[in-house]
Each structure stands twice: as structure tokens, then as C-alpha cells.
Amino acid sequence: MTSICLIIGDPVSHSLSPRMHNAAYRAVGLESAFVYGAARVTTAQLPDAIAAIRTLGIRGVSVTMPHKEAVITHLDSIDPSAEELGAVNTIVNERGVLTGYNTDWYGIAKPLAQAIGADFWRGCADAPSTEPLNALILGAGGAARAAAFALRSLNIPFSVTARTDDRARDVAIRFGGSTLSWDARDTASANIVINTTPIGMQSKETTPEAAQDERYSPQSPLPHRQWHPRNIAFETIYAPPETPFIVAARAGGASVILGGQMLLWQGVRQFELFTEREAPIESMRGSVEKR
Ligand code: NAP
């Protein structure tokens, strides 16, 4: 019997997850055993969608906006990291028992750990190997919480800055960071910056409202920052592949980590949870990069 996996959210038509997971199934010869699709589920439809997962025996579900928090009350158990993050992006169905996980934080921690290990001092022969790492998180929503959790797991001190101070304070207190005012963000000395705001994402709409929406502005959320070769810029947005934040960081000589990397590594962990097999990382990477 074929196991069915799905991504649910609203919208989902833009999602690269079906392509990435189906490519992974093919790469390990599981294409007859697993298939991955996408289902648009509105907020009002969420309880029925969860009931359908149980009734139809859907094996695994990726959860995206706007359901990552609301889905929690519908599940039978929650993994400790998802519990602490207050967000579920992965559901595994084990004979009708639904368990919620969060793999978004791993999608940040894994490429960041690789970059620190391999790339951080690239081209910096004069860099003191003892320069302490410290990070700045832009934004204070779900992806910011995942970033804070990831930084804490890597023992990297961090500040949070967001246009809504109270939300920044909440993330900082919850995960042991400090806060910085949004107006002072360009002056931060952090050598790692993680953008979790949607500023710089691509609009599929051509309406006058979309033209006015600052999330789609061709500006970096750090418009005046002086980037250096000993900096890392981590973007969570994956469409477009290179945002103004990334373009500016590259121009200043910084190392960059693209949103596609986060997508890849959170998906790698999901693949392993759904199939209980080792993920074919290079096939998954190829499917994300080829677009
Ligand atoms: P969220 O919970 O809505 O949080 C967004 C944050 O950005 C909030 O702090 C919000 O501030 C701030 N913000 C929104 N518009 C802003 C603006 N114009 N100026 C300044 N701040 C602004 O969203 P999320 O779930 O964290 O997602 C954030 C981003 O992460 C999205 O672009 C999403 O695509 C990306 N993401 C990527 C992956 C991946 O696999 N690559 C996975 C998850 C998320 P307020 O609180 O004041 O509204």
C-alpha cells in the first residue's frame, strides 16, 4: 500500500515541498511506497483536515502558515522541541496516533553549524580564531522562535529586534537572548544576522495593494548595514532565491545562507520522520535548487 504524505496550509500552491519529497522518494526507490501532495486548508477547515488525516491514514503531514500553532490542540502528543517552540510543522501518524514535531529549528541550526565550521573564516587570513560569535534575529514570529531555539542549541548568544517590541522581548526572554530596538538594528555588531521577517519576498500578486506592501519592497530589512567578510547573513525567505538582504550581504563580502537551505534541512528531518529512512540529501538539494 502507498503511504500518502501532504503539505497543508493556505496558500500552498507555491510550495516546493512536494517536488523535494517526491524527488527524495524516487532517489531511494520509495516512489511506489510513498507519494507526497499538497492540500489547501483554510483556518475554518483545519479540524476537518485533521479528522481526514486520521480517517484516511495519511502517514505524514507538513504544516505551513497559518496552521503551525493552531494545529497543536488537535494532536495526540507533541515532541518536546515543538512544545517549547509552541509550533508544529510536521505531523506523523502512527496507527491513528498523531504526534507533532518541529523541524524548522533544525533547518536553521544545521546550515548555520556547517557555515561556522567551514565558511566562517573564508578569505580572512588575519581573523583571530577566537572572535566570539553573536547573532541578531530580525523579526519575532514563528521563524524567529525557531532561530532563537537553534542559536541556543549552538551556544551562540543573540539579540532579537522586531518592529513590535513586545514580541521581540517575548522571544528573547523565552530562549535566553537580549533585545535591540528596531530603529537601532543597522548598528548592531552581530557577526551572524538571521532575517525572519518577510521583507524581500516575492509577490505573486500584481494588485495596487501588493505594490504598496512593504514586505515586497526591493529593500533589505537592514538597509544601512556595513557587511564584512567575517559576517554570515542567513535568509529564511526562499522565493526569490536571492533577496535584497542576501544581495547586500554578498556585496559586502559576507558568507550567505539562503532560504532554500532552511527548506532543505527542515525537509530532510521530515523525510526521516515520515519514512524512517536516511534522507538522500543531494537529491533533495537538487530539487530545491533546480527551479
Ligand atoms: P510570522 O510569524 O508572521 O512573523 C513575521 C515577523 O516579521 C513578525 O515579527 C512581524 O512583525 C515581522 N514583519 C512582518 N512584516 C514586516 C515589515 N514590513 N517590517 C518589519 N517587520 C515585519 O511569520 P513566520 O512564520 O515567522 O515566517 C517568517 C518568514 O520565514 C517568512 O518569509 C517565511 O516564508 C519564512 N520561513 C521559511 C521557511 C523555510 O523553510 N525556508 C520555514 C518557515 C518560515 P509584527 O509582529 O509586528 O507583525
Coordinates of N, CA, C and O and ligand atoms in Angstrom, one line a residue, residues 65 68 104 139-144 162-164 167 182 196-199 214-215 236-238 259 262-263 266, ligand 1:
M65 N 2.0 27.9 7.1 CA 1.2 29.1 7.5 C -0.3 28.8 7.0 O -0.4 28.4 5.9
K68 N 0.6 26.5 12.0 CA 1.6 25.9 12.8 C 1.3 25.9 14.3 O 1.7 25.0 15.1
D104 N 11.7 23.1 11.8 CA 12.1 24.4 11.3 C 13.4 24.8 12.0 O 14.3 25.4 11.4
G139 N 12.9 40.1 13.3 CA 11.6 39.6 13.3 C 11.4 38.8 14.6 O 12.3 38.5 15.3
A140 N 10.1 38.6 14.9 CA 9.8 37.9 16.2 C 8.6 37.0 16.1 O 7.8 36.8 17.1
G141 N 8.4 36.3 14.9 CA 7.3 35.4 14.8 C 7.8 34.0 14.9 O 8.8 33.7 15.6
G142 N 7.1 33.0 14.2 CA 7.5 31.6 14.4 C 8.9 31.3 13.9 O 9.6 30.5 14.6
A143 N 9.3 31.8 12.8 CA 10.6 31.5 12.3 C 11.7 32.1 13.2 O 12.8 31.6 13.4
A144 N 11.4 33.3 13.9 CA 12.3 33.9 14.8 C 12.5 33.0 16.0 O 13.6 32.8 16.6
A162 N 12.6 43.6 16.5 CA 11.3 43.5 15.7 C 10.6 44.8 15.8 O 10.8 45.5 16.7
R163 N 9.8 45.1 14.8 CA 9.1 46.3 14.8 C 8.1 46.4 16.0 O 7.7 47.5 16.4
T164 N 7.6 45.2 16.4 CA 6.8 45.2 17.6 C 7.6 44.7 18.8 O 8.0 43.6 19.0
R167 N 6.8 41.7 21.1 CA 7.1 40.3 20.5 C 8.5 40.0 20.6 O 8.9 38.8 20.8
W182 N 14.2 48.2 17.1 CA 14.1 48.1 15.6 C 14.9 49.2 14.9 O 15.6 49.0 13.9
T196 N 14.2 36.8 9.6 CA 13.0 36.1 9.7 C 11.7 36.9 9.4 O 10.6 36.5 9.6
T197 N 12.0 38.2 9.0 CA 10.8 39.0 8.5 C 10.5 38.6 7.1 O 11.4 38.1 6.4
P198 N 9.3 38.9 6.6 CA 9.0 38.6 5.2 C 9.5 39.7 4.2 O 9.2 39.6 3.0
I199 N 10.2 40.7 4.7 CA 10.7 41.8 3.8 C 11.6 41.3 2.8 O 12.7 40.7 3.1
E214 N 5.0 46.7 2.0 CA 6.5 46.8 2.2 C 7.2 45.4 2.3 O 8.4 45.4 2.2
R215 N 6.4 44.4 2.5 CA 7.1 43.1 2.5 C 7.7 42.7 1.2 O 8.7 42.0 1.1
T236 N 15.6 33.5 5.6 CA 14.7 32.4 5.7 C 13.7 32.4 4.5 O 13.2 31.3 4.2
I237 N 13.6 33.5 3.7 CA 12.8 33.5 2.5 C 13.4 32.7 1.4 O 14.6 32.8 1.2
Y238 N 12.6 31.9 0.7 CA 13.2 31.1 -0.4 C 12.7 31.5 -1.8 O 13.1 31.0 -2.8
G259 N 17.4 30.8 1.9 CA 16.2 30.2 2.5 C 16.0 28.8 2.0 O 15.4 28.0 2.7
M262 N 17.4 26.3 4.4 CA 16.5 26.0 5.6 C 15.4 25.1 5.1 O 15.1 24.1 5.8
L263 N 14.8 25.3 3.9 CA 13.8 24.4 3.4 C 14.3 23.0 3.3 O 13.6 22.0 3.7
Q266 N 15.0 21.4 7.0 CA 13.8 21.0 7.7 C 13.1 19.9 7.0 O 12.5 19.0 7.6
Ligands
NAP1 P1 5.3 35.5 11.3 O1 5.0 34.6 12.5 O2 4.2 36.2 10.7 O3 6.4 36.6 11.8 C1 6.9 37.6 10.9 C2 7.7 38.6 11.7 O4 8.1 39.6 10.7 C3 6.9 39.4 12.8 O5 7.8 39.7 13.8 C4 6.4 40.6 12.0 O6 6.2 41.7 12.8 C5 7.6 40.9 11.1 N1 7.2 41.7 10.0 C6 6.3 41.4 9.0 N2 6.2 42.4 8.1 C7 7.1 43.3 8.5 C8 7.5 44.5 7.9 N3 7.0 45.0 6.8 N4 8.5 45.3 8.6 C9 9.1 44.8 9.7 N5 8.7 43.6 10.3 C10 7.8 42.9 9.7 O7 6.0 34.7 10.1 P2 6.9 33.4 10.2 O8 6.1 32.2 10.2 O9 7.9 33.7 11.3 O10 7.7 33.4 8.8 C11 8.6 34.4 8.5 C12 9.4 34.1 7.3 O11 10.1 32.9 7.4 C13 8.5 34.0 6.0 O12 9.1 34.8 5.0 C14 8.6 32.5 5.7 O13 8.5 32.3 4.3 C15 9.9 32.2 6.2 N6 10.0 30.7 6.5 C16 10.9 30.0 5.7 C17 11.0 28.6 6.0 C18 11.9 27.8 5.1 O14 11.9 26.6 5.1 N7 12.8 28.5 4.3 C19 10.3 28.0 7.0 C20 9.5 28.8 7.8 C21 9.3 30.1 7.6 P3 4.8 42.0 13.6 O15 4.8 41.0 14.7 O16 5.0 43.4 14.0 O17 3.8 41.8 12.5

